[in-house]
Amino acid sequence: MGNSLMATYNRIPIAMTKGEGSYVWGADGAKYLDFCVGIATCSLGHVPPYVKERVEKQLNMLWHCSNLYEIPIQEELADMLTANSCFDKVFFCNSGAEANEGALKLARKYGKEAKGPDCYEVVTFTQSFHGRTMATLAATGQEKIQKGFEPLMPGFRYLPYNDIDALDSVNTAKTCAVLLEVIQGEGGVNTADDQWLKAVETLCRDNGILLMVDEVQTGVGRTGSLFAYQQSGIEPDVMTLAKGLGSGFPIGALLASDKTAAVFGPGTHGSTFGGNPLACSAALATLQFMLETNIPQQAEKLGKYLAESLTGLQARYPQIQEVRGRGLLCGFVIPEQAAAVMEKARGQGVLVLMAGPDVVRILPPLTCTKEEIDHCIRVLDASLAAL
Ligand SMILES: *Cc1c(COP(=O)(O)O)cnc(C)c1O
């Protein structure tokens, strides 16, 4: 079995059959503490009862209807997102890459209308990750993601991340947008400096350039605030979401200010499944639960605890070079040994993942307990000791 699948993934030999809270079970009955939750996706843990109830209700009412019709639950979800962010308008889609595609289309159209036909360049950053579609892999500042798919879509420029001086080289007449991750998840858990973010914002404001944040991984409570940009004092024009938005149900979102969203009139963009009632029910319940029970604040506290615990490990294992991240998007740098640590932890029933070749990335459910973090640290400790 399995020979019919394309070999796009190097799969880990666990077939998960059940999930509950912070735990998953393999087909052989083995139980794992899941501190990757589908790559920052099941942020309320597996099968969260509150979300399940709302999706079950929707399952009995209506699964799908076209965006050619009014969809009240989609409007309600959009209102909730705009009420809790600096954005005014929302477009729903199905994934992170699709949300970023929408952002890139929006940026080009905005640039053309605001500054003319030659204003189409989007500035992104080295070690970024924005998706696997043709436009988003071109936006991604990593050669390994782009290799083999040339010619790449034109119109991107890559600058070094966190480098204020490099911003001087931006061609302000030609540039319609800057797209960045507040914390680069896939690229190694690299956190943006607030000062750099401010400098990017100033560059954008002074030159009519859109500031777009890809919060596909950092968004929806993960970093200790509902959205990661909110901790940096910047006010982006555009934001994309996906991973944590639907507790595992596929849904993505593109958010924009009124002024920016105005270029997306009827017929400019669309998606058949985007924001269908079933997906919106999952996202609405996820957000409601998060806001009502202060999950982002909890993630902040637990994140501090996890980072402190990892720093404790670092003191004992000098091969750990750095502890990185914010909230429950956490990682530590351990060159050459990250994969081995991940494997040893898995052998002891704890799932963590990597971010690039040298970083162990830890993405617990935001609903996890201190005891579960302690358990993860004990297993990492044993894994490090066994190297
Ligand atoms: C995962 C990710 C994407 C791509 O999302 P998909 O849903 O896999 O298309 C884009 N940007 C960031 C920052 C991501 O972490």
XYZ file of N, CA and C in Angstrom, residues 114-313:
600
model
N -2.019 52.524 -8.445
C -1.502 53.643 -7.639
C -0.305 54.323 -8.290
N 0.590 53.514 -8.884
C 1.855 54.092 -9.334
C 2.186 53.824 -10.806
N 1.316 53.107 -11.520
C 1.548 52.907 -12.946
C 1.987 51.509 -13.315
N 2.088 51.246 -14.630
C 2.290 49.884 -15.147
C 3.631 49.253 -14.774
N 4.642 50.042 -14.438
C 5.955 49.465 -14.106
C 6.114 49.168 -12.620
N 5.056 49.396 -11.868
C 5.137 49.159 -10.422
C 4.567 47.775 -10.106
N 5.413 46.756 -10.175
C 4.932 45.385 -9.966
C 5.879 44.541 -9.106
N 7.013 45.111 -8.723
C 7.987 44.293 -7.997
C 7.549 44.085 -6.535
N 7.762 42.856 -6.046
C 7.484 42.550 -4.640
C 8.807 42.160 -3.979
N 9.103 42.805 -2.877
C 10.318 42.508 -2.124
C 9.993 41.441 -1.078
N 10.772 40.351 -1.096
C 10.655 39.327 -0.048
C 12.056 39.092 0.529
N 12.207 38.095 1.390
C 13.468 37.983 2.139
C 14.065 36.578 2.075
N 15.386 36.546 2.239
C 16.070 35.263 2.238
C 15.581 34.420 3.425
N 15.534 33.127 3.207
C 15.048 32.157 4.202
C 13.541 32.246 4.447
N 12.841 32.990 3.594
C 11.384 33.064 3.773
C 10.734 31.787 3.235
N 9.483 31.617 3.577
C 8.671 30.562 2.953
C 7.252 31.084 2.754
N 6.805 31.050 1.498
C 5.471 31.570 1.213
C 4.572 30.580 0.482
N 5.081 29.372 0.176
C 4.228 28.367 -0.445
C 4.870 27.709 -1.641
N 4.128 26.798 -2.265
C 4.670 25.917 -3.305
C 4.052 26.141 -4.675
N 3.160 27.090 -4.809
C 2.599 27.379 -6.134
C 3.615 28.198 -6.921
N 3.369 28.401 -8.202
C 4.376 29.061 -9.032
C 4.695 30.480 -8.546
N 3.682 31.226 -8.146
C 3.959 32.588 -7.668
C 4.594 32.559 -6.283
N 4.089 31.702 -5.402
C 4.585 31.740 -4.022
C 5.967 31.096 -3.882
N 6.306 30.163 -4.775
C 7.678 29.627 -4.706
C 8.659 30.655 -5.265
N 8.174 31.466 -6.203
C 9.026 32.561 -6.681
C 9.209 33.606 -5.584
N 8.190 33.800 -4.770
C 8.276 34.754 -3.656
C 9.192 34.239 -2.547
N 9.300 32.922 -2.456
C 10.083 32.292 -1.393
C 11.576 32.476 -1.630
N 12.270 33.038 -0.662
C 13.697 33.318 -0.829
C 14.587 32.142 -0.479
N 14.299 30.964 -1.046
C 15.116 29.774 -0.792
C 15.273 29.014 -2.098
N 16.525 28.867 -2.549
C 16.787 28.211 -3.832
C 16.272 26.779 -3.868
N 16.356 26.091 -2.726
C 15.989 24.664 -2.750
C 14.493 24.483 -3.079
N 13.690 25.471 -2.766
C 12.251 25.397 -3.068
C 12.001 25.685 -4.558
N 12.898 26.490 -5.155
C 12.687 26.952 -6.531
C 13.326 26.046 -7.571
N 14.325 25.270 -7.125
C 15.157 24.506 -8.059
C 14.322 23.553 -8.913
N 14.524 23.625 -10.235
C 13.822 22.739 -11.152
C 12.553 23.326 -11.728
N 12.116 24.440 -11.179
C 10.843 25.013 -11.622
C 11.006 26.302 -12.428
N 12.246 26.564 -12.847
C 12.507 27.750 -13.636
C 11.847 27.606 -15.018
N 11.535 28.648 -15.749
C 11.750 30.022 -15.324
C 10.764 30.451 -14.231
N 11.308 31.115 -13.225
C 10.474 31.587 -12.121
C 9.648 32.781 -12.583
N 8.521 32.943 -11.930
C 7.711 34.120 -12.205
C 8.534 35.373 -11.886
N 8.597 36.319 -12.820
C 9.413 37.506 -12.566
C 8.742 38.464 -11.580
N 9.501 39.456 -11.133
C 8.903 40.507 -10.313
C 9.171 40.363 -8.826
N 10.173 39.542 -8.461
C 10.521 39.447 -7.042
C 11.957 39.885 -6.806
N 12.187 40.490 -5.665
C 13.552 40.803 -5.229
C 13.718 40.314 -3.816
N 14.840 39.644 -3.565
C 15.070 39.074 -2.232
C 16.114 39.896 -1.500
N 15.774 40.324 -0.315
C 16.729 41.056 0.513
C 17.035 40.227 1.756
N 18.199 40.479 2.369
C 18.482 39.776 3.629
C 17.495 40.206 4.717
N 17.046 39.211 5.479
C 16.062 39.426 6.560
C 16.739 40.178 7.707
N 15.993 41.057 8.344
C 16.491 41.774 9.529
C 17.658 42.720 9.228
N 17.812 43.135 7.981
C 18.932 43.992 7.601
C 18.389 45.367 7.186
N 18.497 46.312 8.085
C 17.928 47.652 7.827
C 18.639 48.329 6.657
N 19.969 48.225 6.602
C 20.720 48.897 5.530
C 20.318 48.396 4.141
N 20.015 47.112 4.048
C 19.667 46.532 2.743
C 18.395 47.156 2.165
N 17.575 47.744 3.038
C 16.320 48.346 2.562
C 16.590 49.520 1.620
N 17.788 50.114 1.733
C 18.160 51.239 0.864
C 18.139 50.852 -0.608
N 18.309 49.568 -0.893
C 18.416 49.142 -2.294
C 17.051 48.906 -2.948
N 15.961 49.105 -2.196
C 14.624 48.898 -2.772
C 14.357 49.975 -3.828
N 13.937 49.525 -5.009
C 13.547 50.455 -6.067
C 12.113 50.908 -5.775
N 11.994 52.077 -5.182
C 10.699 52.487 -4.629
C 9.657 52.779 -5.703
N 10.101 53.150 -6.906
C 9.137 53.435 -7.975
C 8.548 52.135 -8.512
N 9.379 51.098 -8.547
C 9.004 49.827 -9.162
C 8.316 48.880 -8.182
N 8.488 49.131 -6.876
C 8.034 48.169 -5.867
C 6.598 48.444 -5.430
N 5.749 47.418 -5.541
C 4.356 47.586 -5.106
C 4.141 47.067 -3.693
N 4.972 46.139 -3.234
C 4.738 45.561 -1.906
C 5.999 44.934 -1.325
N 6.011 44.876 0.000
C 6.995 44.078 0.728
C 6.206 42.963 1.413
N 6.649 41.718 1.234
C 5.986 40.576 1.863
C 6.960 39.929 2.842
N 6.554 39.795 4.105
C 7.471 39.230 5.099
C 6.746 38.405 6.147
N 7.490 37.500 6.755
C 7.001 36.760 7.922
C 7.539 37.446 9.182
N 6.692 37.651 10.163
C 7.127 38.278 11.413
C 8.081 37.342 12.160
N 7.816 36.050 12.057
C 8.809 35.039 12.443
C 8.873 34.052 11.283
N 10.068 33.819 10.748
C 10.201 32.852 9.656
C 10.122 31.456 10.244
N 9.008 30.766 9.985
C 8.797 29.440 10.572
C 9.629 28.385 9.889
N 9.359 28.141 8.607
C 10.079 27.098 7.865
C 11.562 27.417 7.758
N 11.881 28.700 7.673
C 13.257 29.133 7.417
C 14.186 29.040 8.620
N 13.674 28.600 9.780
C 14.563 28.395 10.917
C 14.136 29.095 12.194
N 12.853 29.480 12.329
C 12.350 30.201 13.504
C 13.179 31.481 13.723
N 13.288 32.284 12.676
C 14.003 33.565 12.764
C 13.001 34.668 13.069
N 13.217 35.350 14.193
C 12.274 36.385 14.618
C 12.712 37.749 14.095
N 11.776 38.485 13.523
C 12.084 39.832 13.030
C 12.348 40.768 14.203
N 13.367 41.631 14.060
C 13.594 42.675 15.066
C 12.514 43.742 14.900
N 12.011 44.243 16.028
C 10.993 45.301 15.963
C 11.504 46.523 15.208
N 12.770 46.833 15.420
C 13.370 48.010 14.769
C 13.370 47.867 13.247
N 13.709 46.674 12.800
C 13.713 46.389 11.359
C 12.293 46.480 10.789
N 11.324 45.892 11.548
C 9.934 45.954 11.093
C 9.476 47.401 10.961
N 9.871 48.219 11.938
C 9.520 49.649 11.897
C 10.134 50.313 10.671
N 11.386 49.951 10.385
C 12.071 50.542 9.224
C 11.384 50.125 7.925
N 10.965 48.863 7.853
C 10.238 48.401 6.664
C 8.932 49.179 6.539
N 8.241 49.340 7.671
C 6.965 50.061 7.639
C 7.164 51.503 7.154
N 8.198 52.146 7.662
C 8.471 53.535 7.266
C 8.764 53.615 5.764
N 9.600 52.699 5.280
C 9.899 52.638 3.848
C 8.608 52.509 3.037
N 7.732 51.617 3.488
C 6.467 51.393 2.782
C 5.588 52.641 2.820
N 5.414 53.204 4.014
C 4.559 54.390 4.175
C 5.043 55.560 3.324
N 6.366 55.774 3.322
C 6.923 56.935 2.632
C 6.843 56.817 1.118
N 6.664 55.587 0.616
C 6.765 55.391 -0.831
C 5.547 54.720 -1.460
N 4.439 54.681 -0.726
C 3.227 54.083 -1.290
C 3.387 52.606 -1.613
N 4.150 51.906 -0.776
C 4.379 50.464 -0.955
C 3.536 49.714 0.082
N 2.903 48.631 -0.333
C 2.092 47.859 0.608
C 2.980 47.028 1.533
N 2.638 47.048 2.816
C 3.310 46.177 3.782
C 2.419 44.957 4.007
N 2.920 43.791 3.583
C 2.122 42.570 3.648
C 2.803 41.557 4.579
N 2.059 41.066 5.563
C 2.645 40.067 6.467
C 2.027 38.701 6.203
N 2.892 37.719 6.001
C 2.472 36.335 5.843
C 2.417 35.728 7.242
N 1.191 35.654 7.785
C 1.008 35.077 9.127
C 0.357 33.699 9.031
N 0.670 33.010 7.953
C 0.115 31.662 7.766
C 0.527 30.752 8.929
N 1.768 30.924 9.413
C 2.230 30.096 10.535
C 2.140 30.836 11.875
N 2.409 32.135 11.871
C 2.465 32.886 13.129
C 1.076 33.308 13.629
N 0.092 33.314 12.721
C -1.217 33.874 13.060
C -2.058 33.009 13.969
N -3.167 33.546 14.402
C -4.199 32.873 15.187
C -3.637 32.301 16.501
N -3.022 33.204 17.273
C -2.663 32.889 18.656
C -1.299 32.276 18.876
N -0.690 31.746 17.835
C 0.537 30.947 17.967
C 1.660 31.648 18.737
N 1.856 32.953 18.493
C 3.027 33.626 19.080
C 2.709 34.382 20.370
N 1.479 34.217 20.883
C 1.160 34.879 22.146
C 0.291 36.121 21.990
N -0.062 36.462 20.771
C -1.097 37.473 20.504
C -1.901 36.899 19.349
N -3.101 37.437 19.110
C -3.917 36.807 18.067
C -3.137 36.768 16.755
N -2.453 37.903 16.453
C -1.571 37.949 15.282
C -0.202 38.455 15.712
N 0.842 37.939 15.089
C 2.201 38.251 15.545
C 2.554 39.720 15.330
N 2.032 40.346 14.268
C 2.393 41.746 13.997
C 1.971 42.660 15.145
N 0.947 42.242 15.903
C 0.409 43.092 16.969
C 1.399 43.331 18.104
N 2.451 42.501 18.169
C 3.457 42.696 19.224
C 4.578 43.620 18.780
N 4.551 44.050 17.537
C 5.677 44.808 17.013
C 5.354 46.266 16.728
N 4.128 46.672 17.008
C 3.756 48.070 16.811
C 3.675 48.500 15.357
N 3.598 47.547 14.436
C 3.408 47.923 13.031
C 1.948 47.721 12.642
N 1.540 48.372 11.557
C 0.181 48.206 11.062
C 0.230 47.877 9.571
N 0.266 46.570 9.259
C 0.382 46.173 7.853
C -0.881 46.521 7.060
N -0.731 46.531 5.730
C -1.873 46.765 4.840
C -2.568 45.468 4.484
N -1.793 44.383 4.508
C -2.303 43.085 4.066
C -1.760 41.999 4.998
N -2.597 40.995 5.275
C -2.130 39.843 6.070
C -2.733 38.570 5.484
N -1.949 37.499 5.489
C -2.485 36.204 5.074
C -2.470 35.225 6.245
N -3.492 34.371 6.277
C -3.655 33.374 7.335
C -3.988 32.032 6.717
N -3.711 30.971 7.427
C -4.223 29.652 7.021
C -4.053 28.661 8.172
N -2.847 28.157 8.354
C -2.608 26.998 9.217
C -3.536 26.875 10.436
N -3.431 27.762 11.382
C -4.177 27.580 12.632
C -5.630 28.034 12.580
N -6.053 28.553 11.455
C -7.360 29.230 11.402
C -8.548 28.287 11.597
N -8.439 27.056 11.083
C -9.607 26.168 11.132
C -9.424 24.940 11.998
N -8.452 24.955 12.917
C -8.186 23.806 13.804
C -7.925 22.522 13.018
N -7.450 22.627 11.792
C -7.188 21.440 10.981
C -8.104 21.356 9.781
N -9.179 22.120 9.786
C -10.051 22.180 8.620
C -9.424 23.144 7.611
N -9.290 22.756 6.335
C -8.584 23.625 5.377
C -9.325 24.943 5.128
N -8.666 26.026 5.497
C -9.202 27.360 5.192
C -8.049 28.370 5.238
N -8.053 29.294 4.308
C -7.069 30.371 4.298
C -7.792 31.702 4.197
N -7.080 32.771 4.517
C -7.714 34.082 4.439
C -6.711 35.147 4.032
N -7.199 36.093 3.259
C -6.430 37.267 2.849
C -7.151 38.468 3.444
N -6.443 39.234 4.280
C -7.052 40.399 4.916
C -6.364 41.651 4.405
N -7.123 42.730 4.263
C -6.531 43.962 3.755
C -7.267 45.178 4.301
N -6.583 46.302 4.254
C -7.219 47.566 4.608
C -8.231 47.924 3.521
N -9.188 48.786 3.858
C -10.194 49.228 2.890
C -9.558 49.734 1.605
N -8.551 50.596 1.784
C -7.895 51.253 0.661
C -7.252 50.224 -0.272
N -6.658 49.205 0.301
C -5.986 48.177 -0.488
C -7.001 47.248 -1.142
N -7.980 46.821 -0.349
C -8.964 45.848 -0.847
C -9.813 46.427 -1.971
N -9.835 47.741 -2.064
C -10.685 48.397 -3.066
C -10.342 47.992 -4.501
N -9.109 47.536 -4.740
C -8.753 47.149 -6.115
C -9.309 45.776 -6.502
N -9.822 45.030 -5.509
C -10.414 43.727 -5.815
C -11.932 43.864 -5.976
N -12.351 44.342 -7.129
C -13.784 44.444 -7.420
C -14.305 43.128 -7.968
N -15.590 43.064 -8.303
C -16.190 41.838 -8.841
C -15.416 41.321 -10.061
N -15.148 40.012 -10.053
C -14.498 39.385 -11.190
C -12.982 39.400 -11.172
N -12.365 40.020 -10.166
C -10.904 40.114 -10.143
C -10.234 38.890 -9.518
N -10.934 38.211 -8.628
C -10.323 37.089 -7.923
C -11.444 36.175 -7.447
N -11.127 34.910 -7.215
C -12.188 34.011 -6.767
C -11.655 32.670 -6.321
N -12.532 31.843 -5.758
C -12.172 30.502 -5.313
C -13.468 29.727 -5.100
N -13.561 28.548 -5.690
C -14.803 27.772 -5.574
C -15.094 27.396 -4.123
N -14.096 26.797 -3.477
C -14.321 26.313 -2.112
C -14.137 27.403 -1.055
N -13.424 28.469 -1.426
C -12.992 29.451 -0.438
C -14.109 29.966 0.455
N -13.959 29.736 1.749
C -14.929 30.257 2.710
C -16.275 29.569 2.644
N -16.295 28.282 2.307
C -17.606 27.614 2.292
C -18.103 27.415 3.726
N -19.400 27.155 3.878
C -19.976 27.146 5.234
C -19.285 26.177 6.191
N -18.899 25.011 5.691
C -18.268 24.027 6.577
C -16.913 24.549 7.093
N -16.101 25.064 6.186
C -14.799 25.594 6.591
C -14.975 26.781 7.527
N -15.936 27.639 7.222
C -16.150 28.815 8.078
C -16.633 28.427 9.463
N -17.415 27.347 9.554
C -17.893 26.932 10.881
C -16.701 26.529 11.755
N -15.727 25.853 11.138
C -14.537 25.433 11.900
C -13.724 26.656 12.337
N -13.557 27.609 11.446
C -12.750 28.784 11.767
C -13.462 29.689 12.771
N -14.766 29.841 12.598
C -15.531 30.692 13.512
C -15.451 30.150 14.941
N -15.640 28.849 15.078
C -15.579 28.238 16.410
C -14.167 28.338 16.983
N -13.164 28.156 16.136
C -11.773 28.242 16.596
C -11.494 29.638 17.162
N -11.863 30.654 16.397
C -11.613 32.030 16.841
C -12.418 32.379 18.084
N -13.701 31.982 18.087
C -14.549 32.257 19.248
C -13.936 31.668 20.511
N -13.538 30.420 20.403
C -12.969 29.738 21.563
C -11.686 30.436 22.020
N -10.849 30.794 21.054
C -9.585 31.456 21.384
C -9.800 32.762 22.121
N -10.743 33.546 21.608
C -10.967 34.869 22.192
C -11.649 34.762 23.550
N -12.614 33.847 23.660
C -13.364 33.733 24.914
C -12.522 33.156 26.038
N -11.564 32.321 25.708
C -10.789 31.678 26.774
C -9.337 32.181 26.827
N -9.081 33.318 26.174
C -7.755 33.952 26.240
C -6.603 33.039 25.864
N -6.799 32.279 24.812
C -5.757 31.332 24.378
C -4.445 32.038 24.006
N -4.489 33.178 23.305
C -3.196 33.811 22.964
C -2.363 34.172 24.202
N -3.017 34.703 25.251
C -2.279 35.034 26.482
C -1.684 33.782 27.119
N -2.478 32.697 27.053
C -2.001 31.421 27.570
C -0.767 30.968 26.785
N -0.829 31.157 25.468
C 0.302 30.760 24.613
C 1.540 31.579 24.960
N 1.320 32.838 25.311
C 2.454 33.685 25.677
C 3.124 33.152 26.944
N 2.294 32.871 27.964
C 2.838 32.364 29.240
C 3.528 31.022 29.054
N 2.840 30.111 28.358
C 3.424 28.781 28.146
C 4.676 28.876 27.289
N 4.685 29.830 26.356
C 5.850 30.016 25.494
C 7.066 30.446 26.298
N 6.838 31.360 27.268
C 7.944 31.791 28.140
C 8.487 30.595 28.918
N 7.550 29.803 29.420
C 7.936 28.629 30.202
C 8.744 27.647 29.346
N 8.276 27.405 28.116
C 8.978 26.490 27.203
C 10.365 27.036 26.866
N 10.441 28.347 26.571
C 11.734 28.948 26.210
C 12.712 28.862 27.384
N 12.201 29.130 28.591
C 13.070 29.019 29.785
C 13.565 27.585 29.969
N 12.657 26.638 29.756
C 13.043 25.239 29.916
C 14.095 24.856 28.887
N 13.932 25.353 27.657
C 14.914 25.056 26.606
C 16.258 25.714 26.922
N 16.199 26.918 27.482
C 17.441 27.594 27.873
C 18.153 26.792 28.957
N 17.359 26.174 29.829
C 17.917 25.272 30.842
C 18.663 24.113 30.192
N 18.067 23.559 29.138
C 18.747 22.472 28.414
C 20.033 22.971 27.770
